[in-house]
mmCIF file of C-alpha atoms (C1' of nucleotides) in Angstrom:
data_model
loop_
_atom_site.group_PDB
_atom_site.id
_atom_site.type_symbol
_atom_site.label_atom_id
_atom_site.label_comp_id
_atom_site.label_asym_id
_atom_site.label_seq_id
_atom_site.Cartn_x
_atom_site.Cartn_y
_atom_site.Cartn_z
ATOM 1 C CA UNK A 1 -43.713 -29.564 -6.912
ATOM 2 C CA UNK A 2 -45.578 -29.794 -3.210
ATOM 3 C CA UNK A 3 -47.363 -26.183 -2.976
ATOM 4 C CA UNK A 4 -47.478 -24.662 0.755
ATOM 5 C CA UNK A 5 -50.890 -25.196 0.931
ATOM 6 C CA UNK A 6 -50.224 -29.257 1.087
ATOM 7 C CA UNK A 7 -51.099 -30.873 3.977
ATOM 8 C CA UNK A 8 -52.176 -26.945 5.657
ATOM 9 C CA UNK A 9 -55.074 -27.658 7.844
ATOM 10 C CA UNK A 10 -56.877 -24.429 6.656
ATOM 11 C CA UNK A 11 -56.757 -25.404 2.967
ATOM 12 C CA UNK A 12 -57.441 -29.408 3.823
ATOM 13 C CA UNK A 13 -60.503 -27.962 5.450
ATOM 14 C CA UNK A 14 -61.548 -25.656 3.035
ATOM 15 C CA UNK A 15 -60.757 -28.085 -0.318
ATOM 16 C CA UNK A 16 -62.468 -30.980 1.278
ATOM 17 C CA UNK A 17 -65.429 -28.531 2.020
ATOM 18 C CA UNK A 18 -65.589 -27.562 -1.324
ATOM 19 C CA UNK A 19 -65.677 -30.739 -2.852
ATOM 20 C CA UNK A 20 -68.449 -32.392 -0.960
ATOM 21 C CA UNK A 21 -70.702 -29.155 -0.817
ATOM 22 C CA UNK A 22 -69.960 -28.847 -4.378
ATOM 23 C CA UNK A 23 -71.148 -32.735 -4.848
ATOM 24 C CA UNK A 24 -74.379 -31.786 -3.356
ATOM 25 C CA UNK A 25 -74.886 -28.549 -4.888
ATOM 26 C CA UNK A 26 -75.125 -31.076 -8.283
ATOM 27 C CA UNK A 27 -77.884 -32.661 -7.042
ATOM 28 C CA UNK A 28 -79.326 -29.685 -5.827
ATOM 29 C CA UNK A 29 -79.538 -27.739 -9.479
ATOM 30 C CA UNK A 30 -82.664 -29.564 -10.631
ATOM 31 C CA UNK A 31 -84.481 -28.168 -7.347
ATOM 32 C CA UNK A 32 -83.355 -25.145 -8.042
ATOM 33 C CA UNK A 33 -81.933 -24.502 -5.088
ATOM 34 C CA UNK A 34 -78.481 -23.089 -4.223
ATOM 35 C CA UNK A 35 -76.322 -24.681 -1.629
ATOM 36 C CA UNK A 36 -77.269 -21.248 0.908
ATOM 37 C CA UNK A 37 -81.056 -21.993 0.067
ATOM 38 C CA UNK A 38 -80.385 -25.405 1.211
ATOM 39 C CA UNK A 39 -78.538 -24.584 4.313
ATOM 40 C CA UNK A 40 -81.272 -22.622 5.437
ATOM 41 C CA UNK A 41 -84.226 -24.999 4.886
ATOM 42 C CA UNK A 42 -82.276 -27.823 6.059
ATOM 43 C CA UNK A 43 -81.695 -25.869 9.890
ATOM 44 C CA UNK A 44 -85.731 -24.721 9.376
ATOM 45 C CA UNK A 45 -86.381 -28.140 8.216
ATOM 46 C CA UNK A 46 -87.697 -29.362 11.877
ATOM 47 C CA UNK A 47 -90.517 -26.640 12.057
ATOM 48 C CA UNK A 48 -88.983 -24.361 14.672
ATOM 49 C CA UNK A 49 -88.635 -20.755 13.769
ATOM 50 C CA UNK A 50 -85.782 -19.080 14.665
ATOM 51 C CA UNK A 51 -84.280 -15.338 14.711
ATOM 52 C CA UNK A 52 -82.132 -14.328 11.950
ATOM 53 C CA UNK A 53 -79.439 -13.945 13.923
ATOM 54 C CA UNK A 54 -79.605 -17.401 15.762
ATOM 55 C CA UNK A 55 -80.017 -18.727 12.181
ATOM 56 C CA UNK A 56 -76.977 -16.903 10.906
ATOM 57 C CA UNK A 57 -74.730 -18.521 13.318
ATOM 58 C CA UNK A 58 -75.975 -21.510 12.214
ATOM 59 C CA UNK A 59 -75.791 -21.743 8.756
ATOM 60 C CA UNK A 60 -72.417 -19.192 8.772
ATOM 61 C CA UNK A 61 -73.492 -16.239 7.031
ATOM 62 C CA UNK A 62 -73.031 -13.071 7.489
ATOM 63 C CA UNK A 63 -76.234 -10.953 9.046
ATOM 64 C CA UNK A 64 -76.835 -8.563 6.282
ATOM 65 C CA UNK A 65 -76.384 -11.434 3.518
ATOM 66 C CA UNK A 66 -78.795 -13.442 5.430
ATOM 67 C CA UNK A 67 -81.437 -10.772 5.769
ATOM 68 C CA UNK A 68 -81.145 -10.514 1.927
ATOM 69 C CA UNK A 69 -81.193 -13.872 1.338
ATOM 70 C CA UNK A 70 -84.482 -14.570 3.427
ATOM 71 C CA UNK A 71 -85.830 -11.990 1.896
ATOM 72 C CA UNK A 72 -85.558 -13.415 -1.475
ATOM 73 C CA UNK A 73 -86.880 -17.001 0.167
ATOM 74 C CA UNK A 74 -89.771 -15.352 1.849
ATOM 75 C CA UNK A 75 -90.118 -13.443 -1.816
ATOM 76 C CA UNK A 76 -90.387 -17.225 -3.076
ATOM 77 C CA UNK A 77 -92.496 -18.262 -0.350
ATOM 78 C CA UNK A 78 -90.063 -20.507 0.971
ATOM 79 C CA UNK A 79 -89.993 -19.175 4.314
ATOM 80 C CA UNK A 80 -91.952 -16.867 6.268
ATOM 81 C CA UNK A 81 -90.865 -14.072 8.316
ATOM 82 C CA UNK A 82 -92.794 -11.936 11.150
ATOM 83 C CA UNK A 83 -91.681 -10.077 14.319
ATOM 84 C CA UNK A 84 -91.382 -11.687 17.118
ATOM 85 C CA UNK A 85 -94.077 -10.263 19.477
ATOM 86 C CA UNK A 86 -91.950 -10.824 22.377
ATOM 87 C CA UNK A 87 -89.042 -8.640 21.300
ATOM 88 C CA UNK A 88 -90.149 -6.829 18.473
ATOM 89 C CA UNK A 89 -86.057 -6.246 17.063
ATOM 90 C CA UNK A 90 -86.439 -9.512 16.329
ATOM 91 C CA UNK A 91 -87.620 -11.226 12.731
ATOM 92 C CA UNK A 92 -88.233 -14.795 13.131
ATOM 93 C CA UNK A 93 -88.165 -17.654 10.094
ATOM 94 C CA UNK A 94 -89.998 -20.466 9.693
ATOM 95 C CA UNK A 95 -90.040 -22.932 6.658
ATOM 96 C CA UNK A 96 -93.156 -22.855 4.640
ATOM 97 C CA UNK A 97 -95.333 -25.846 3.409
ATOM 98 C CA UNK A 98 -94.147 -25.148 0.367
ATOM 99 C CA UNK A 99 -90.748 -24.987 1.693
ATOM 100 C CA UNK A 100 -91.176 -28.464 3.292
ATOM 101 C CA UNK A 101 -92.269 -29.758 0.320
ATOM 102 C CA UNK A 102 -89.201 -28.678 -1.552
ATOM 103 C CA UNK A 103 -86.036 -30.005 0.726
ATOM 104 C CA UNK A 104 -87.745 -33.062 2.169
ATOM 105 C CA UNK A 105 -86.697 -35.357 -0.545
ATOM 106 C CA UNK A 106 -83.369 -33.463 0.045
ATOM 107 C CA UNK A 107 -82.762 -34.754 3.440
ATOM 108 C CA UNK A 108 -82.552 -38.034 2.209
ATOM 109 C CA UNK A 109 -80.584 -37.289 -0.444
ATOM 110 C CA UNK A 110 -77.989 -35.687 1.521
ATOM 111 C CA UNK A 111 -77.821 -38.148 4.002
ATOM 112 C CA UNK A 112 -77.152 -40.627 0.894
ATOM 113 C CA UNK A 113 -74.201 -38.710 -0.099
ATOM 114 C CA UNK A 114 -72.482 -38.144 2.910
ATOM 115 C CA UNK A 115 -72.893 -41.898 3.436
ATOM 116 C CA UNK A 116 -71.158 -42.412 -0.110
ATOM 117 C CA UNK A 117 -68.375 -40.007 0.749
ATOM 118 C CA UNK A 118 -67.471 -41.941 4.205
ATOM 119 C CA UNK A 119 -68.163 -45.247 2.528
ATOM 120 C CA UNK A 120 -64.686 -46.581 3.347
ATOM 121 C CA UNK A 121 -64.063 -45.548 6.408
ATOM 122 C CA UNK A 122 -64.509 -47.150 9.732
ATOM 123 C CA UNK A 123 -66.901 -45.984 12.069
ATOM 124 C CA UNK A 124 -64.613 -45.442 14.711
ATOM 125 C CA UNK A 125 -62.576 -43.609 11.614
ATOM 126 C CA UNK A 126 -65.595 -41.569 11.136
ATOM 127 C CA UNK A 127 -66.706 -40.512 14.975
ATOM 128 C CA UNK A 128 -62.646 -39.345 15.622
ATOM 129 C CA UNK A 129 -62.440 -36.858 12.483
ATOM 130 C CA UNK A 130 -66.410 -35.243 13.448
ATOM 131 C CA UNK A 131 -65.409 -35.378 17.239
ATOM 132 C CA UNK A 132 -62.038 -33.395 16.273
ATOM 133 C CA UNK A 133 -63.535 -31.046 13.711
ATOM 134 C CA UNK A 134 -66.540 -30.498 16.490
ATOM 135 C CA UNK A 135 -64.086 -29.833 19.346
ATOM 136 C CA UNK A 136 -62.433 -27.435 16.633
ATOM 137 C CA UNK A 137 -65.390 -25.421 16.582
ATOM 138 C CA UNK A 138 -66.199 -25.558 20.031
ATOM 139 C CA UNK A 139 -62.287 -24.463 20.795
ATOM 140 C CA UNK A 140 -63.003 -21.630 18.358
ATOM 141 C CA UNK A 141 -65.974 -20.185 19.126
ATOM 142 C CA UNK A 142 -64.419 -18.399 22.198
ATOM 143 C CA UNK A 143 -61.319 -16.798 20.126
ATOM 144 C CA UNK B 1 -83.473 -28.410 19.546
ATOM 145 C CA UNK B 2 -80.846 -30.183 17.663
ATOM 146 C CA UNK B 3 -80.766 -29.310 13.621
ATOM 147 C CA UNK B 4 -80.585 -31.311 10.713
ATOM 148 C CA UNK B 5 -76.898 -29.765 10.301
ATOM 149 C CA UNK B 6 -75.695 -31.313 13.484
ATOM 150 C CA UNK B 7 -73.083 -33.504 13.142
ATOM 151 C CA UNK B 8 -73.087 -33.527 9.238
ATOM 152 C CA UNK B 9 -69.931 -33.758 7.635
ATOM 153 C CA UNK B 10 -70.798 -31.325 5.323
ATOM 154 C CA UNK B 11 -71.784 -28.619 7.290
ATOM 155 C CA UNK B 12 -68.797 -29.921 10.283
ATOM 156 C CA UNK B 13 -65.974 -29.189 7.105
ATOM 157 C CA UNK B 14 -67.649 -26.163 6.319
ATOM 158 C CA UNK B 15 -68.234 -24.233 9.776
ATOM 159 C CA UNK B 16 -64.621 -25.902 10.649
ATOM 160 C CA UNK B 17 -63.018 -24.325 7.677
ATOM 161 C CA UNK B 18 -64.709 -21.291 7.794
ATOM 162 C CA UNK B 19 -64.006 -20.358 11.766
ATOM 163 C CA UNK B 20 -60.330 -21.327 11.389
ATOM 164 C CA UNK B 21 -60.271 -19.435 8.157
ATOM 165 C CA UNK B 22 -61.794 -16.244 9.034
ATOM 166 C CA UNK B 23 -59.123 -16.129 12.320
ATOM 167 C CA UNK B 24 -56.387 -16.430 10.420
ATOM 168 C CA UNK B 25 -58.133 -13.558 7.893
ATOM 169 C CA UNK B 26 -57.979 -11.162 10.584
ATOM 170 C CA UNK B 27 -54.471 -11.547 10.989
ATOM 171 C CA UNK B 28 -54.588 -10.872 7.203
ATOM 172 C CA UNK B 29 -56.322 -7.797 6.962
ATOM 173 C CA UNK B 30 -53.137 -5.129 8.183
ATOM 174 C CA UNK B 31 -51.663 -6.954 5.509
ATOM 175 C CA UNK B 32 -54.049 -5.418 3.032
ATOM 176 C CA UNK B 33 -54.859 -8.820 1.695
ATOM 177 C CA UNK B 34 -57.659 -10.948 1.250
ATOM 178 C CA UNK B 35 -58.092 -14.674 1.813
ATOM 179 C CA UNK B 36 -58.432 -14.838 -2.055
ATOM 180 C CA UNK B 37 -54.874 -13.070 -2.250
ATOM 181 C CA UNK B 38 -52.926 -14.953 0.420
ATOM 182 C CA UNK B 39 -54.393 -18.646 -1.320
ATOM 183 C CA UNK B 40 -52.552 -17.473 -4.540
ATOM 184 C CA UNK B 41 -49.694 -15.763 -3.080
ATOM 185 C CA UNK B 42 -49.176 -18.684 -0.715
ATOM 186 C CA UNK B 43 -49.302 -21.123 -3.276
ATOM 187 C CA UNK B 44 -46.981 -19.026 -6.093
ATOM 188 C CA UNK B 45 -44.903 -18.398 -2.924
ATOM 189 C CA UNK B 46 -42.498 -21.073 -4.058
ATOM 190 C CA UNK B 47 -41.556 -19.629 -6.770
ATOM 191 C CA UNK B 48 -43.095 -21.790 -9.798
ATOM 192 C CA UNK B 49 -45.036 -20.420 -12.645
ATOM 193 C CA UNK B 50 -48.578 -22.102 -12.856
ATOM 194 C CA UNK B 51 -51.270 -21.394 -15.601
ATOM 195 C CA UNK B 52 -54.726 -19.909 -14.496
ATOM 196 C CA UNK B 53 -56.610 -23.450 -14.974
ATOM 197 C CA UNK B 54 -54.045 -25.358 -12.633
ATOM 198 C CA UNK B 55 -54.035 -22.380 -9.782
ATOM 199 C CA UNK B 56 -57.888 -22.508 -9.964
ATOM 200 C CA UNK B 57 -57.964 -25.920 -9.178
ATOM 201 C CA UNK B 58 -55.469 -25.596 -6.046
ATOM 202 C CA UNK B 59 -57.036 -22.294 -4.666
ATOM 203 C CA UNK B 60 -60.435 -23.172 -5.249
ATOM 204 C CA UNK B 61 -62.021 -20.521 -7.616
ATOM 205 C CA UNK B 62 -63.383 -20.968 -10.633
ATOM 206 C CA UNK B 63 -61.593 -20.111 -13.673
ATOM 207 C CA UNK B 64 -63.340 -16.900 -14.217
ATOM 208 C CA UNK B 65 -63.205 -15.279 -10.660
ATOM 209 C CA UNK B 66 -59.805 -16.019 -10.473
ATOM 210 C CA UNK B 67 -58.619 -14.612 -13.861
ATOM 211 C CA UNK B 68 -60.370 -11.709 -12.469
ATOM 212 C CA UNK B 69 -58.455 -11.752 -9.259
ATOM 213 C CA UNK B 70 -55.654 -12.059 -11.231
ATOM 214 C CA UNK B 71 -55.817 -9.380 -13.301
ATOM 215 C CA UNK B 72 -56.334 -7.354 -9.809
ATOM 216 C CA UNK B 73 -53.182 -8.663 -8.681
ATOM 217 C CA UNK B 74 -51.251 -7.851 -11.486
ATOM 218 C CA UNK B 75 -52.213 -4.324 -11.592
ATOM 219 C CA UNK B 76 -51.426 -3.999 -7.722
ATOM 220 C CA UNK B 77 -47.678 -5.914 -8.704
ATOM 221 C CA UNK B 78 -48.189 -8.701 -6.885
ATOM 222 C CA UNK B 79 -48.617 -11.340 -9.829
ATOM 223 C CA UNK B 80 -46.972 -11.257 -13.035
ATOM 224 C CA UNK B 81 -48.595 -12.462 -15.944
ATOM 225 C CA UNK B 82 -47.241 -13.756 -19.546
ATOM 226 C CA UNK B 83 -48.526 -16.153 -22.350
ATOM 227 C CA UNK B 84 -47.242 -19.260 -22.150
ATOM 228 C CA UNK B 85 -44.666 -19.687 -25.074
ATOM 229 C CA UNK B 86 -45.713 -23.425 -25.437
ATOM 230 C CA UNK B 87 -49.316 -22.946 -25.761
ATOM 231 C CA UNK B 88 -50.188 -19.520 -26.101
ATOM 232 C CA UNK B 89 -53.847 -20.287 -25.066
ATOM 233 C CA UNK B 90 -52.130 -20.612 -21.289
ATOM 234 C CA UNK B 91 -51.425 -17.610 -19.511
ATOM 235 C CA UNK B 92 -48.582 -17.604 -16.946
ATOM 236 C CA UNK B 93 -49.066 -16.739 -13.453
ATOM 237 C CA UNK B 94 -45.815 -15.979 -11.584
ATOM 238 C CA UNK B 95 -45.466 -14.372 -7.776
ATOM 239 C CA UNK B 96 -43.602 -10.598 -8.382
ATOM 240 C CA UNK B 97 -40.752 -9.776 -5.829
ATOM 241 C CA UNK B 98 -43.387 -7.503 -4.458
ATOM 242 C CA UNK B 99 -45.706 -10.390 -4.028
ATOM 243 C CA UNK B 100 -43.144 -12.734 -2.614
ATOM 244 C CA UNK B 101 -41.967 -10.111 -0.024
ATOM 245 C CA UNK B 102 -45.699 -9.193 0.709
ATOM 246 C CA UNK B 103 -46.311 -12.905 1.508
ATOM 247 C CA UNK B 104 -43.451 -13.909 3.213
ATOM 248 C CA UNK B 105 -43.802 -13.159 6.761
ATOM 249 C CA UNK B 106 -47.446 -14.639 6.526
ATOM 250 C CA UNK B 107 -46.007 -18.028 6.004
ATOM 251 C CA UNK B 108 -44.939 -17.853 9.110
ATOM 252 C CA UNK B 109 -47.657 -16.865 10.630
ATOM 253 C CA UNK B 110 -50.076 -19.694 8.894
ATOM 254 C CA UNK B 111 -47.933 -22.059 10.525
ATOM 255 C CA UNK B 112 -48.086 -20.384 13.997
ATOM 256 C CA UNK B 113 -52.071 -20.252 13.570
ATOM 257 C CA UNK B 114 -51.876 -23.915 12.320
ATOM 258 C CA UNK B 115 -50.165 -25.019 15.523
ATOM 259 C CA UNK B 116 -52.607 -23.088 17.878
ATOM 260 C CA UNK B 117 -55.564 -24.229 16.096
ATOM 261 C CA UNK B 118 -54.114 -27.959 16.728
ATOM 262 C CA UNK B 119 -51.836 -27.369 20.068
ATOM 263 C CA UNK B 120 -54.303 -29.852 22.064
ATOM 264 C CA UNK B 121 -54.413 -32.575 19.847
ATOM 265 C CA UNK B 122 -51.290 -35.284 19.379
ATOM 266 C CA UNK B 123 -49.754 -35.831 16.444
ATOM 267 C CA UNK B 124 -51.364 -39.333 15.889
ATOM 268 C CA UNK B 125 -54.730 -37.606 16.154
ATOM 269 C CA UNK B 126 -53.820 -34.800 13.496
ATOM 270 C CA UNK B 127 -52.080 -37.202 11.140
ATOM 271 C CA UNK B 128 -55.230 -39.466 11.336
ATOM 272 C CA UNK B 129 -57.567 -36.119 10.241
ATOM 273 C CA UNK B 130 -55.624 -34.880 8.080
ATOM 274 C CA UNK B 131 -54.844 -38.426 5.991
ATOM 275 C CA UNK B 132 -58.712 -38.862 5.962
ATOM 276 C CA UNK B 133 -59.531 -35.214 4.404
ATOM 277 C CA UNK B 134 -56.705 -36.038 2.045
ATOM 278 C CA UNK B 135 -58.398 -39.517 0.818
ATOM 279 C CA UNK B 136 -61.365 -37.641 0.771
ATOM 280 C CA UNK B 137 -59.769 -35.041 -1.635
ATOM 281 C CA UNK B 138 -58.729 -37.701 -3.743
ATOM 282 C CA UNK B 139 -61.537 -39.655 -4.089
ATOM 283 C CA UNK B 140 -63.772 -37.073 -4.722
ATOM 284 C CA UNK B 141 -61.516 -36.133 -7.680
ATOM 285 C CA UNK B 142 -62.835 -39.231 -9.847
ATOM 286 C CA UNK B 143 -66.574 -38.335 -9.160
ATOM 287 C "C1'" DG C 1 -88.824 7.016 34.639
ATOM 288 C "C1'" DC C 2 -84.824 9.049 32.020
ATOM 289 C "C1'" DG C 3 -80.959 8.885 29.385
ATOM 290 C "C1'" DT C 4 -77.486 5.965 27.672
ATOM 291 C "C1'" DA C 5 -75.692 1.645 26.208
ATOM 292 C "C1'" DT C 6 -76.648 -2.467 23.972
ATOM 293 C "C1'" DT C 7 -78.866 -5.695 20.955
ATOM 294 C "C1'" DA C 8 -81.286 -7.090 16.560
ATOM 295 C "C1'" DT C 9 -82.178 -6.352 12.039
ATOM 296 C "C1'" DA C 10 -82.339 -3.607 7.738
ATOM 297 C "C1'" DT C 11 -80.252 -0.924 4.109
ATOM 298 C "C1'" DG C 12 -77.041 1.425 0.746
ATOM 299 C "C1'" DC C 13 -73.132 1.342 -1.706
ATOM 300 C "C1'" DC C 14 -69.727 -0.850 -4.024
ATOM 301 C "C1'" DG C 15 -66.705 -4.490 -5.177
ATOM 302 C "C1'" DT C 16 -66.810 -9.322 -6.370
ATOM 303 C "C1'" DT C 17 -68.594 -13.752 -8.116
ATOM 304 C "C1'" DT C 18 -71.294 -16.333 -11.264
ATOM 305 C "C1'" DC C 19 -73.145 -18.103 -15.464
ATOM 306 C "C1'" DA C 20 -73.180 -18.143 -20.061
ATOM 307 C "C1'" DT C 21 -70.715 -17.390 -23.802
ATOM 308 C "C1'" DG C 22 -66.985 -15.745 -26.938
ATOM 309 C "C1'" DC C 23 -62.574 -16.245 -29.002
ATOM 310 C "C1'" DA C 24 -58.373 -18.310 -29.993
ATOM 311 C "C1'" DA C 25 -55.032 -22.086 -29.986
ATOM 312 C "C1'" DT C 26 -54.338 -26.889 -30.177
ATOM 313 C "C1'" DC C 27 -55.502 -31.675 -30.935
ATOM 314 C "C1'" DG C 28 -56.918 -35.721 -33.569
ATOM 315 C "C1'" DG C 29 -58.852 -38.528 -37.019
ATOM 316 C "C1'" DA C 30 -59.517 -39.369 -41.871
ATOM 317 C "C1'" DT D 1 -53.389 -31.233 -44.017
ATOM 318 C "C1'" DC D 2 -57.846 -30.098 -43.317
ATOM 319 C "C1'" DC D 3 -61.848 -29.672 -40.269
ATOM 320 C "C1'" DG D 4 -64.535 -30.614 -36.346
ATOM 321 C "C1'" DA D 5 -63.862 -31.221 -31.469
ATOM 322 C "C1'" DT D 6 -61.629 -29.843 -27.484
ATOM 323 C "C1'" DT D 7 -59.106 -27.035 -24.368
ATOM 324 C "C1'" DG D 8 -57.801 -22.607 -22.048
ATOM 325 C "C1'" DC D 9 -58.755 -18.226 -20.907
ATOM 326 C "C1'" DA D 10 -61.348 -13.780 -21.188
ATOM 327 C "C1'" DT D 11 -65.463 -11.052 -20.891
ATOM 328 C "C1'" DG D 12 -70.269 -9.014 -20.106
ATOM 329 C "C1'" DA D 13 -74.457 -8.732 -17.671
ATOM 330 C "C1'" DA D 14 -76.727 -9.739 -13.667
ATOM 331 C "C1'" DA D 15 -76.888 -11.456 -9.093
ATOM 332 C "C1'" DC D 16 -74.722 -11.599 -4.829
ATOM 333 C "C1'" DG D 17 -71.880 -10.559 -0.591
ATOM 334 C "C1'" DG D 18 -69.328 -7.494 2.639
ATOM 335 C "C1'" DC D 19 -68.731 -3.449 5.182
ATOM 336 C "C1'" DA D 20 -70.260 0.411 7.361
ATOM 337 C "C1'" DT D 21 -74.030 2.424 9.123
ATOM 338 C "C1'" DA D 22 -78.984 3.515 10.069
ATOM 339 C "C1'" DT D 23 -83.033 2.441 12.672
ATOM 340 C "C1'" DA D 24 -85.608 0.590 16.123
ATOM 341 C "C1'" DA D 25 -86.473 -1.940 20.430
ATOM 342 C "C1'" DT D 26 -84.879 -3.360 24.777
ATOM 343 C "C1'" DA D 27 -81.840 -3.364 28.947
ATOM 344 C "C1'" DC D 28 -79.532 -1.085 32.553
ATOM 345 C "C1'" DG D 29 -77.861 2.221 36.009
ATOM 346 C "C1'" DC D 30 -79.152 5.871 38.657
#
DNA sequence: GCGTATTATATGCCGTTTCATGCAATCGGA
DNA sequence: TCCGATTGCATGAAACGGCATATAATACGC
């Protein structure tokens, strides 16, 4: 009995989504890290601090859920958070050292598993479903 | 400054799925429904009775937020609910005729939004994406 | 420079999800 | 057929997210 949602882009998009975040989020337990706590010191993983909002669009949450969720990070000294001197609306996050500590073996690890969930695919295979679900994004972000 | 996230299939499925999903949501919202409730209309739309484990699995929740929902829905008519006379641990989920004529015009419209999304892609492209999440759906089931 | 519009983040309330667990029905082996 | 294991769903407490809105800083037109 095919269900409407077979072969819908949306719910292709969304299952396949879930299934490989929810992989990950396995592996992330033991750190004690959810897959939003990952997200966000994955993006601050290179050092940069960025404004909530700018982060926000990045890791897709909402504003409000983010500024709660930093604030429990920065409450478990994840991240830090100060004004920004040069606009002072803005609260910029950076990853702490303990922070680093805590999702560098994680990097790794990730890679690792997206590399097991591509394993049999071609290359080529590969680069034409990220270029299409990038230009997807790119198409969408004016709508 | 590129981030760790760029170009990882993990975040590109998620930040794909959620841009296209949240569009179509605010096509959803005159409707009075919710993603949550179009998933499970859409997919009782055909008419089938499914218990609360198998609908989880399609739509994505977990067993307990979706009995939840489901109890929501029922009170609201748009779900009808029965023990299943087989195995009365199962509970029966069936759309209502309140449900069914809720959902119908949005079937229509999922398409329509389906075919935007896509409109500048060709069909060998889209059949190629959407084959590989669907291998990826069904390898992931094993792990 | 003044008042208004705009941008950036925080907050409050409330509904929803999650995790752990409970309860009941069914299964399966001896 | 009895009993332990398993399966399926429900539930309670606590954490979380979403929406609307408040607050504060900056930009902009005159």
């Amino acid at each position: 009995m095919p269900k409407f949602v077979d072969g819908y882009l949306s719910y292709l998009l969304a299952a396949a989504s879930e299934r490989v975040s929810r992989e990950f989020h396995r592996q992330l337990r033991p750190y004690g890290l959810s897959v939003a706590n990952w997200r966000v010191l994955a993006t601050l993983s290179d050092g940069d601090a960025l404004s909530v909002g700018a982060l926000a669009r990045i890791v897709l949450f909402q504003q409000p859920t983010l500024t709660k969720l930093l604030a429990r990070m920065a409450k478990a000294r994840l991240v830090e958070l100060r004004a920004d001197p040069a606009d002072r609306r803005r609260t910029l996050v950076r990853i702490s050292a303990a922070g680093r500590k805590k999702v560098r073996p994680l990097l790794g690890m990730a890679k690792a598993h997206e590399r097991a969930c591509l394993a049999s695919y071609s290359a080529a295979e590969v680069a034409k479903v990220k270029a299409i679900l990038e230009d997807l994004l790119r198409r969408s972000e004016t709508r």
